[in-house]
Amino acid sequence: MQLIAIEEFRKKVERQYIGFSPATTGVKPVHIANGLFRCIMEYTSDTTALFRFVISQSAKGEIPSGHSLTAVYDTLSGENRLDSKEVEIEELGRLRQLLKKVVAADSAVFAEKGMESYTAGSISFLSNDRIAQDGGEFVAAWLKRTNSSLHSCIKKSLEDSSDIISVLAMPLRSENTKPYIPSDQFVEGIGFASQPLSNPDIVDLYRGLEKAANTLSHHLENHSSKLFRLRIAVLFASFFLIRYMSSLAACYIAEEKETIPPFLLDFSKDSIEPVAKSSLMTYSRSCQAIARFYAWAFGEKLKELYTLDELKTISPPTYKNHQTSIEMKEVWDVAVQASSQSKQPYSEFGRAVYDMMAMEAEANPISYMRRLGLLSGYLYPPNQSAQRYVLKEDALEMLVRGAIDPGESVNMSTLQDRFWQRYRIIIGGRDEDDSSLQKLGIYQVDNKALRENRDNFANALSKLNFARLLADGVLQVKTEVANVSRT
C-alpha cells in the first residue's frame, strides 16, 4: 500500500481544488507580477545580460562566472551595446549599482539563475523565475477566462517600453523570447470552475470581482503612467488571491456555503479599539476557513485513494525524506481513534494531514496569505502573529478605483454597497454590517463604533483627494480627481 507523502499529496489537492500552490513564505508582489505578466504575454524574455549586470556577487560574496565588472564591460562592448570610447568602466560600475537598486528593489533577484523577478514593467524583464509565480499565473488565467478588459490593459502596458526603467536598461534588453506555458498546469484546473459556481453567494462574489477588474481597467487605461497602471493591477491580483483563498471553504463545503468571511477594514486610531479587535477577528475567521477547507480537501482526496480500514492501518504520512516525527505520529494516532466515532471519518484524517503540513512545512497557506497581505498593503502590523485589515494608501486607491467608474460621483452608502458586492468588505454604518459580523460570532463592536469607522474611512478618502463632504452632509466620491493628482 502506497504511503502518504504530504508534499506530493498537497500538490494533488491544490491542483484539483485551488489552481495554484500557496506553499512559500517568500512570496512577494513582484513574484505575483512576474507570473501574471508572463502568462498574459505568453512568453518570457532572455534576461541573461540584465541578470549578469544586476548580480555582481552572491550572498556569500562570490562573483559568478561572467559577472565581474570587467567581464560585463567587455561583453557589452563586444556586442556593441556599449561604446567604450564614451563610457569608462568606472562609470559602468556606478550605473550597475544604481540599476540594481531600481530593478531589484523588492529583493527578488538572486545569484542563482532561475530566481529573478524584476521590479520593472515591460516585456524585456519577464523571466523564468520559479519562486511563487503560480499565484500570478492563476490570476492571469482567471482574467483571460472572464474576458476581462484588465487583461488587455496589462498586455498593452507591458508592450510599451517607453518608461524610464526600460529606457535605462535598454542596452541590456534582448529581443529573444520563448513561448511560456506554466509547467505544472495548475491554472488548467481552476478550482471554482465547476462545483463552487453552484453556490449563489460565490457566484455573486466573483461577478463582483469581475466588475471590479473591468472598472479598474477603465481607470488605468486613461492613466498616463504605465508603471502606475501595472503596479495597481498587481495590487488587484494580490487582493484577488487573498479574497479567493479565504472563500474556498464557502466554495466547497456545504455547511459553509452561506459564510464567506467578510473583511472588516480598520480605520481606527488604536489597536485596542473595538473596530480594530473586530477586524482582527475577521482576519482570524479567514484563516480558520482556509484551514477547514484544506482539512476537507485532504479528506476528499483520501476518500478517493483509501478505504477507512486502510487509513486506520497504514503507516502515518511522511514529510521530507520520508520522515515521520513523533509529533506527526501522535496526530495520526488521534485521527485513527477519532475516525471510529466521527460521522465524517475522512475529515478526521484530512484534518490530521493538514495539521502535519502546518507543523512540518516551511510554509502553509495561511502564512502565504499573511505574507502577501502584509507586503501588498492590506494587513497590519507586520511584526505580530495576528493581523487586521489596515490599508496602505495605494491599496485603498485600488479598491476605490475598482468600485467607481471614472468620473462617476457616488455617496458613501453606494460606495459601501459596492465594497460589499465586489469585495465582501465591511466599513461599518450600514444596518446589515452588524448582523454580518454577528453571523461570524464577532460581538466586540457596536453600531456606534462602526459608524465612527465609516467617518474615519471618509477622512482617509479625503486625504487621497477622492472625496469631499458636501454642505448637506453627503460624502461625494469622485475618482477623476485622483487620476489627475496622483502619479
Coordinates of C-alpha atoms in Angstrom, one line a residue:
M1 CA 0.0 0.0 0.0
Q2 CA 1.4 3.4 -1.0
L3 CA 2.2 5.7 1.9
I4 CA 1.0 9.3 2.1
A5 CA 3.8 11.7 1.2
I6 CA 2.4 15.0 2.3
E7 CA 4.3 17.2 -0.1
E8 CA 3.1 15.3 -3.2
F9 CA -0.3 14.8 -1.7
R10 CA -0.6 18.5 -1.2
K11 CA 0.2 19.3 -4.8
K12 CA -2.5 16.9 -6.0
V13 CA -5.1 18.6 -3.8
E14 CA -4.1 22.1 -4.8
R15 CA -4.1 21.2 -8.5
Q16 CA -7.6 19.7 -8.2
Y17 CA -9.3 22.2 -5.9
I18 CA -7.4 25.5 -5.9
G19 CA -5.4 26.2 -9.1
F20 CA -2.1 27.3 -7.6
S21 CA 0.1 26.3 -4.6
P22 CA 0.4 28.8 -1.7
A23 CA 3.5 26.9 -0.5
T24 CA 6.1 29.6 0.4
T25 CA 6.5 32.4 2.9
G26 CA 8.9 34.0 0.3
V27 CA 6.0 35.3 -1.8
K28 CA 6.2 38.9 -2.8
P29 CA 4.0 41.1 -5.0
V30 CA 6.9 41.2 -7.5
H31 CA 6.6 37.4 -7.8
I32 CA 2.9 37.7 -8.4
A33 CA 3.7 40.4 -11.0
N34 CA 6.2 38.3 -13.0
G35 CA 3.8 35.3 -13.1
L36 CA 0.9 37.4 -14.0
F37 CA 2.7 39.3 -16.8
R38 CA 4.4 36.3 -18.4
C39 CA 1.1 34.4 -18.6
I40 CA -0.7 37.4 -20.1
M41 CA 2.1 37.8 -22.7
E42 CA 2.5 34.0 -23.1
Y43 CA 6.3 34.3 -23.3
T44 CA 9.4 35.2 -21.4
S45 CA 12.4 37.2 -22.5
D46 CA 16.1 36.4 -22.5
T47 CA 17.3 38.2 -19.3
T48 CA 20.9 36.9 -19.4
A49 CA 22.5 40.3 -20.0
L50 CA 20.3 42.0 -17.4
F51 CA 21.0 39.3 -14.9
R52 CA 24.8 39.5 -15.3
F53 CA 24.7 43.2 -15.0
V54 CA 22.5 43.3 -11.9
I55 CA 24.1 40.5 -9.9
S56 CA 27.7 41.4 -9.1
Q57 CA 28.2 38.8 -6.4
S58 CA 26.3 36.1 -4.5
A59 CA 25.1 36.4 -0.9
K60 CA 28.4 34.8 0.1
G61 CA 30.4 37.4 -1.7
E62 CA 31.5 35.2 -4.6
I63 CA 31.5 36.6 -8.1
P64 CA 29.7 34.2 -10.5
S65 CA 31.5 33.4 -13.8
G66 CA 30.9 36.2 -16.3
H67 CA 29.6 38.6 -13.7
S68 CA 32.7 40.6 -12.8
L69 CA 32.6 44.2 -13.9
T70 CA 35.4 43.7 -16.4
A71 CA 33.6 40.7 -17.9
V72 CA 30.3 42.6 -18.2
Y73 CA 32.1 45.7 -19.7
D74 CA 33.9 43.6 -22.3
T75 CA 30.7 41.7 -23.2
L76 CA 28.6 44.8 -23.6
S77 CA 31.4 46.5 -25.6
G78 CA 31.9 43.4 -27.8
E79 CA 28.2 43.1 -28.6
N80 CA 28.0 46.9 -29.4
R81 CA 25.7 47.5 -26.5
L82 CA 28.2 50.0 -25.1
D83 CA 30.6 52.5 -26.7
S84 CA 33.9 52.0 -24.9
K85 CA 35.1 55.4 -26.2
E86 CA 32.3 57.2 -24.4
V87 CA 31.7 55.0 -21.3
E88 CA 34.5 54.1 -18.9
I89 CA 34.5 51.0 -16.8
E90 CA 34.1 53.1 -13.6
E91 CA 31.1 54.8 -14.9
L92 CA 29.5 51.5 -15.8
G93 CA 30.1 50.3 -12.2
R94 CA 28.2 53.3 -10.9
L95 CA 25.3 52.6 -13.3
R96 CA 25.4 49.0 -12.2
Q97 CA 24.8 49.9 -8.6
L98 CA 22.0 52.3 -9.5
L99 CA 20.2 49.9 -11.7
K100 CA 20.3 47.1 -9.2
K101 CA 18.6 49.4 -6.6
V102 CA 15.8 50.0 -9.2
V103 CA 15.1 46.6 -10.8
A104 CA 15.9 44.6 -7.7
A105 CA 14.2 46.9 -5.3
D106 CA 11.9 44.1 -4.0
S107 CA 14.9 41.8 -3.2
A108 CA 13.7 39.1 -5.6
V109 CA 16.8 38.8 -7.8
F110 CA 19.4 36.3 -6.6
A111 CA 22.7 35.0 -7.9
E112 CA 21.2 31.6 -8.5
K113 CA 19.8 31.6 -12.1
G114 CA 16.1 31.0 -12.2
M115 CA 15.4 33.2 -9.1
E116 CA 14.9 36.6 -10.7
S117 CA 11.7 38.7 -10.6
Y118 CA 12.5 42.2 -11.6
T119 CA 10.8 45.4 -10.3
A120 CA 10.0 46.7 -13.7
G121 CA 7.2 46.9 -16.2
S122 CA 7.9 45.8 -19.8
I123 CA 8.3 42.6 -21.7
S124 CA 12.1 42.7 -21.6
F125 CA 12.0 41.9 -17.8
L126 CA 9.8 38.8 -17.9
S127 CA 11.8 35.9 -16.5
N128 CA 11.6 32.2 -15.9
D129 CA 11.7 32.7 -12.1
R130 CA 10.3 29.6 -10.4
I131 CA 9.6 31.1 -7.0
A132 CA 6.0 31.8 -6.0
Q133 CA 5.0 32.5 -9.6
D134 CA 1.8 30.4 -9.9
G135 CA -0.3 32.8 -7.9
G136 CA 0.1 35.4 -10.6
E137 CA -0.3 32.8 -13.3
F138 CA -3.6 31.8 -11.7
V139 CA -4.9 35.4 -11.8
A140 CA -3.9 35.8 -15.4
A141 CA -5.8 32.6 -16.3
W142 CA -8.9 34.0 -14.5
L143 CA -8.7 37.3 -16.2
K144 CA -8.4 35.6 -19.6
R145 CA -11.3 33.2 -18.8
T146 CA -13.6 36.1 -17.8
N147 CA -12.5 38.1 -20.9
S148 CA -11.6 41.0 -18.6
S149 CA -10.5 44.3 -20.0
L150 CA -7.9 44.4 -17.3
H151 CA -6.1 41.5 -19.2
S152 CA -5.8 43.6 -22.3
C153 CA -4.9 46.7 -20.3
I154 CA -2.0 44.9 -18.7
K155 CA -0.8 43.5 -22.0
K156 CA -0.9 46.9 -23.7
S157 CA 1.1 48.4 -20.8
L158 CA 3.8 45.7 -21.0
E159 CA 4.2 46.2 -24.7
D160 CA 5.1 49.8 -24.1
S161 CA 8.9 50.2 -23.3
S162 CA 9.0 53.9 -23.1
D163 CA 9.1 54.1 -19.3
I164 CA 12.2 55.3 -17.6
I165 CA 13.3 51.9 -16.2
S166 CA 13.0 50.2 -19.6
V167 CA 14.9 53.1 -21.2
L168 CA 17.6 53.0 -18.6
A169 CA 18.1 49.2 -19.1
M170 CA 17.9 49.4 -22.9
P171 CA 21.5 48.2 -23.6
L172 CA 20.7 45.1 -21.5
R173 CA 17.4 44.2 -23.2
S174 CA 17.1 41.3 -25.6
E175 CA 14.7 40.7 -28.5
N176 CA 14.9 37.0 -27.9
T177 CA 11.7 35.5 -26.4
K178 CA 10.4 32.0 -25.6
P179 CA 6.8 30.8 -25.5
Y180 CA 5.7 30.4 -21.9
I181 CA 3.3 27.7 -20.6
P182 CA 3.0 27.1 -16.8
S183 CA 5.0 23.9 -16.1
D184 CA 2.6 22.4 -13.5
Q185 CA -0.5 23.3 -15.4
F186 CA -2.1 24.4 -12.2
V187 CA -4.2 27.0 -13.9
E188 CA -5.8 24.5 -16.2
G189 CA -7.9 23.2 -13.3
I190 CA -9.1 26.5 -11.8
G191 CA -10.8 25.5 -8.6
F192 CA -14.0 27.5 -8.9
A193 CA -14.8 26.4 -12.5
S194 CA -17.3 23.7 -11.5
Q195 CA -18.8 23.0 -8.1
P196 CA -18.2 26.4 -6.5
L197 CA -20.3 28.2 -9.1
S198 CA -23.3 26.3 -7.9
N199 CA -23.2 28.5 -4.7
P200 CA -25.1 31.7 -5.4
D201 CA -23.0 33.7 -2.9
I202 CA -19.8 32.6 -4.6
V203 CA -21.3 33.5 -8.0
D204 CA -22.1 36.9 -6.7
L205 CA -18.7 37.4 -5.2
Y206 CA -16.8 36.5 -8.4
R207 CA -19.1 38.5 -10.6
G208 CA -18.3 41.4 -8.2
L209 CA -14.6 40.8 -8.7
E210 CA -15.1 40.7 -12.4
K211 CA -16.8 44.1 -12.3
A212 CA -14.0 45.4 -10.1
A213 CA -11.4 44.3 -12.6
N214 CA -13.2 45.8 -15.5
T215 CA -13.9 49.1 -13.7
L216 CA -10.3 49.3 -12.5
S217 CA -9.1 48.8 -16.1
H218 CA -11.2 51.8 -17.2
H219 CA -9.2 54.0 -14.9
L220 CA -5.9 52.5 -15.7
E221 CA -6.4 52.8 -19.5
N222 CA -6.6 56.5 -19.1
H223 CA -3.7 57.0 -16.8
S224 CA -0.5 58.5 -18.2
S225 CA 1.9 56.3 -16.3
K226 CA 2.3 52.7 -17.4
L227 CA 4.3 51.8 -14.3
F228 CA 1.4 53.1 -12.2
R229 CA -1.1 51.0 -14.2
L230 CA 0.9 47.9 -13.7
R231 CA 1.5 48.5 -10.0
I232 CA -2.2 49.0 -9.3
A233 CA -3.0 45.9 -11.4
V234 CA -0.6 43.8 -9.3
L235 CA -2.3 45.1 -6.1
F236 CA -5.6 43.9 -7.5
A237 CA -4.1 40.5 -8.3
S238 CA -2.8 40.2 -4.7
F239 CA -6.1 41.1 -3.3
F240 CA -7.9 38.6 -5.6
L241 CA -5.7 35.8 -4.3
I242 CA -6.3 36.7 -0.7
R243 CA -10.1 37.0 -1.3
Y244 CA -10.1 33.8 -3.3
M245 CA -8.2 31.8 -0.6
S246 CA -10.5 32.9 2.2
S247 CA -13.6 31.9 0.2
L248 CA -12.5 28.4 -0.6
A249 CA -14.4 26.8 2.3
A250 CA -17.6 28.5 1.2
C251 CA -16.9 27.3 -2.4
Y252 CA -16.7 23.6 -1.5
I253 CA -18.0 22.8 2.0
A254 CA -21.8 22.5 2.0
E255 CA -22.1 23.6 5.7
E256 CA -20.2 26.8 4.9
K257 CA -21.8 27.8 1.6
E258 CA -23.5 30.9 3.1
T259 CA -20.5 32.0 5.1
I260 CA -17.9 33.9 3.0
P261 CA -15.7 35.6 5.7
P262 CA -16.0 39.3 5.2
F263 CA -13.1 41.7 5.6
L264 CA -13.7 44.5 8.1
L265 CA -11.4 47.4 7.2
D266 CA -9.9 49.1 10.3
F267 CA -9.7 52.9 10.2
S268 CA -9.5 53.3 14.0
K269 CA -6.6 55.0 15.7
D270 CA -5.6 52.3 18.1
S271 CA -5.3 48.6 18.2
I272 CA -7.3 48.3 21.4
E273 CA -10.4 49.9 19.9
P274 CA -13.4 47.7 19.2
V275 CA -13.2 48.0 15.4
A276 CA -9.5 47.0 15.4
K277 CA -10.3 44.0 17.5
S278 CA -13.2 43.0 15.3
S279 CA -11.1 43.5 12.1
L280 CA -8.5 41.1 13.6
M281 CA -11.4 38.7 14.3
T282 CA -12.5 38.8 10.6
Y283 CA -8.9 38.0 9.6
S284 CA -8.8 35.1 12.0
R285 CA -12.1 33.8 10.6
S286 CA -10.5 33.8 7.1
C287 CA -7.5 31.9 8.4
Q288 CA -9.8 29.4 10.1
A289 CA -11.8 29.0 6.9
I290 CA -8.6 28.2 4.9
A291 CA -7.6 25.6 7.5
R292 CA -11.1 24.0 7.3
F293 CA -11.0 23.9 3.6
Y294 CA -7.7 22.1 3.5
A295 CA -8.8 19.6 6.0
W296 CA -11.9 19.0 3.9
A297 CA -10.0 18.8 0.6
F298 CA -7.4 16.4 2.1
G299 CA -10.2 14.2 3.4
E300 CA -11.9 14.2 -0.1
K301 CA -8.6 13.1 -1.7
L302 CA -8.0 10.4 0.9
K303 CA -11.5 9.1 0.2
E304 CA -10.6 8.7 -3.5
L305 CA -7.4 6.8 -2.7
Y306 CA -8.0 4.7 0.5
T307 CA -10.7 2.8 2.4
L308 CA -11.2 3.7 6.1
D309 CA -9.7 0.4 7.1
E310 CA -6.6 1.2 5.0
L311 CA -6.2 4.6 6.6
K312 CA -6.5 3.0 10.1
T313 CA -3.8 0.5 9.4
I314 CA -1.4 2.4 7.1
S315 CA 1.8 3.9 8.4
P316 CA 1.5 7.6 9.3
P317 CA 2.1 10.1 6.5
T318 CA 5.7 11.3 5.9
Y319 CA 7.2 14.6 5.1
K320 CA 10.6 15.4 3.5
N321 CA 12.9 12.5 3.0
H322 CA 10.1 10.1 4.1
Q323 CA 10.5 11.3 7.7
T324 CA 7.7 11.0 10.3
S325 CA 8.3 12.9 13.5
I326 CA 7.0 11.7 16.9
E327 CA 4.5 14.7 16.8
M328 CA 3.2 13.6 13.4
K329 CA 2.7 10.1 14.6
E330 CA 0.7 11.3 17.6
V331 CA -1.5 13.5 15.4
W332 CA -2.2 10.5 13.1
D333 CA -3.0 8.2 16.1
V334 CA -5.5 10.7 17.4
A335 CA -7.2 10.8 13.9
V336 CA -7.4 7.0 13.8
Q337 CA -9.2 6.9 17.2
A338 CA -11.5 9.9 16.3
S339 CA -12.5 8.4 13.0
S340 CA -14.2 5.4 14.6
Q341 CA -16.7 7.7 16.4
S342 CA -17.0 10.5 13.8
K343 CA -19.8 11.0 11.3
Q344 CA -17.2 12.3 8.9
P345 CA -14.3 10.0 9.4
Y346 CA -12.4 11.1 6.3
S347 CA -12.4 14.7 7.6
E348 CA -10.6 13.5 10.7
F349 CA -7.8 12.1 8.6
G350 CA -7.9 15.2 6.4
R351 CA -7.5 17.4 9.4
A352 CA -4.6 15.3 10.6
V353 CA -2.8 15.7 7.3
Y354 CA -3.3 19.5 7.4
D355 CA -2.1 19.7 11.0
M356 CA 1.0 17.7 9.9
M357 CA 1.6 20.0 7.0
A358 CA 1.3 23.1 9.1
M359 CA 3.6 21.6 11.6
E360 CA 6.4 20.5 9.3
A361 CA 6.2 22.5 6.1
E362 CA 8.3 25.6 5.6
A363 CA 5.1 27.4 4.7
N364 CA 1.4 26.8 4.9
P365 CA -1.4 28.6 3.0
I366 CA -2.2 30.9 5.9
S367 CA 1.4 32.1 6.2
Y368 CA 1.4 32.6 2.4
M369 CA -1.8 34.8 2.6
R370 CA -0.4 36.7 5.6
R371 CA 2.9 37.4 3.8
L372 CA 1.2 38.6 0.6
G373 CA -1.3 40.7 2.6
L374 CA 1.4 42.4 4.6
L375 CA 3.6 43.2 1.6
S376 CA 0.7 44.3 -0.6
G377 CA -0.6 46.8 2.0
Y378 CA -3.8 45.0 3.1
L379 CA -2.7 43.7 6.5
Y380 CA -1.1 45.3 9.5
P381 CA 1.0 45.1 11.7
P382 CA 4.0 43.3 10.2
N383 CA 5.7 42.1 13.3
Q384 CA 2.9 40.3 15.2
S385 CA 1.3 36.9 14.8
A386 CA -2.2 38.4 14.4
Q387 CA -3.1 41.0 11.8
R388 CA -6.1 43.2 10.9
Y389 CA -7.2 44.8 7.7
V390 CA -5.5 48.1 7.7
L391 CA -4.9 49.6 4.2
K392 CA -2.0 51.5 2.8
E393 CA -2.9 54.4 0.6
D394 CA -2.3 52.7 -2.8
A395 CA -4.3 49.6 -1.7
L396 CA -7.2 51.8 -0.7
E397 CA -6.9 53.6 -4.0
M398 CA -7.0 50.3 -5.9
L399 CA -10.2 49.3 -4.2
V400 CA -12.0 52.6 -4.8
R401 CA -10.9 52.6 -8.5
G402 CA -12.4 49.1 -8.8
A403 CA -15.7 50.2 -7.3
I404 CA -16.4 53.5 -9.1
D405 CA -16.3 54.3 -12.8
P406 CA -14.1 57.2 -14.0
G407 CA -15.8 60.5 -13.4
E408 CA -18.7 58.9 -11.5
S409 CA -19.9 60.6 -8.3
V410 CA -21.5 58.4 -5.6
N411 CA -22.5 58.9 -2.0
M412 CA -21.0 56.9 0.9
S413 CA -23.8 54.5 1.1
T414 CA -23.4 53.4 -2.6
L415 CA -19.6 53.1 -2.2
Q416 CA -20.1 50.8 0.8
D417 CA -22.6 48.7 -1.0
R418 CA -20.2 48.2 -3.9
F419 CA -17.4 47.4 -1.5
W420 CA -19.6 44.6 -0.1
Q421 CA -20.9 43.4 -3.5
R422 CA -17.4 43.4 -5.2
Y423 CA -15.1 42.5 -2.4
R424 CA -17.2 41.4 0.6
I425 CA -15.6 44.3 2.5
I426 CA -17.3 45.9 5.5
I427 CA -16.6 49.5 6.5
G428 CA -19.4 50.0 9.1
G429 CA -22.5 52.1 9.5
R430 CA -24.9 50.1 7.4
D431 CA -27.7 48.3 9.2
E432 CA -26.6 44.9 7.7
D433 CA -22.9 45.3 8.8
D434 CA -23.5 44.5 12.4
S435 CA -25.5 41.4 11.6
S436 CA -22.9 40.2 9.1
L437 CA -20.3 40.3 11.8
Q438 CA -22.5 38.7 14.4
K439 CA -23.2 35.8 12.0
L440 CA -19.4 35.1 12.4
G441 CA -19.7 35.3 16.2
I442 CA -18.0 38.8 16.3
Y443 CA -19.6 40.8 19.0
Q444 CA -16.8 43.1 20.0
V445 CA -18.1 46.1 18.1
D446 CA -21.4 48.0 18.1
N447 CA -23.1 50.3 15.6
K448 CA -21.7 53.4 17.1
A449 CA -18.1 52.2 16.7
L450 CA -18.9 51.1 13.2
R451 CA -20.3 54.5 12.3
E452 CA -17.2 56.1 13.6
N453 CA -15.1 53.8 11.5
R454 CA -17.1 54.9 8.5
D455 CA -16.3 58.5 9.4
N456 CA -12.6 57.7 9.6
F457 CA -12.9 56.0 6.2
A458 CA -14.3 59.1 4.7
N459 CA -11.4 61.1 6.2
A460 CA -9.0 58.7 4.6
L461 CA -10.6 59.1 1.2
S462 CA -10.5 62.9 1.6
K463 CA -6.7 62.8 2.2
L464 CA -6.4 61.0 -1.1
N465 CA -8.4 63.7 -2.8
F466 CA -11.0 61.0 -3.6
A467 CA -13.9 62.7 -1.7
R468 CA -15.4 65.9 -0.5
L469 CA -18.1 66.5 2.1
L470 CA -21.0 68.5 0.7
A471 CA -23.0 71.0 2.7
D472 CA -25.9 68.6 3.3
G473 CA -23.5 66.1 4.9
V474 CA -23.3 63.8 1.9
L475 CA -19.9 62.4 1.1
Q476 CA -19.2 62.7 -2.7
V477 CA -16.6 60.4 -4.1
K478 CA -15.1 61.3 -7.4
T479 CA -12.3 59.2 -8.8
E480 CA -11.3 61.5 -11.7
V481 CA -9.7 63.8 -9.1
A482 CA -7.2 61.2 -8.1
N483 CA -6.4 60.4 -11.7
V484 CA -5.1 64.0 -12.0
S485 CA -3.4 64.4 -8.6
R486 CA -1.6 61.1 -8.2
T487 CA 1.1 59.7 -10.4

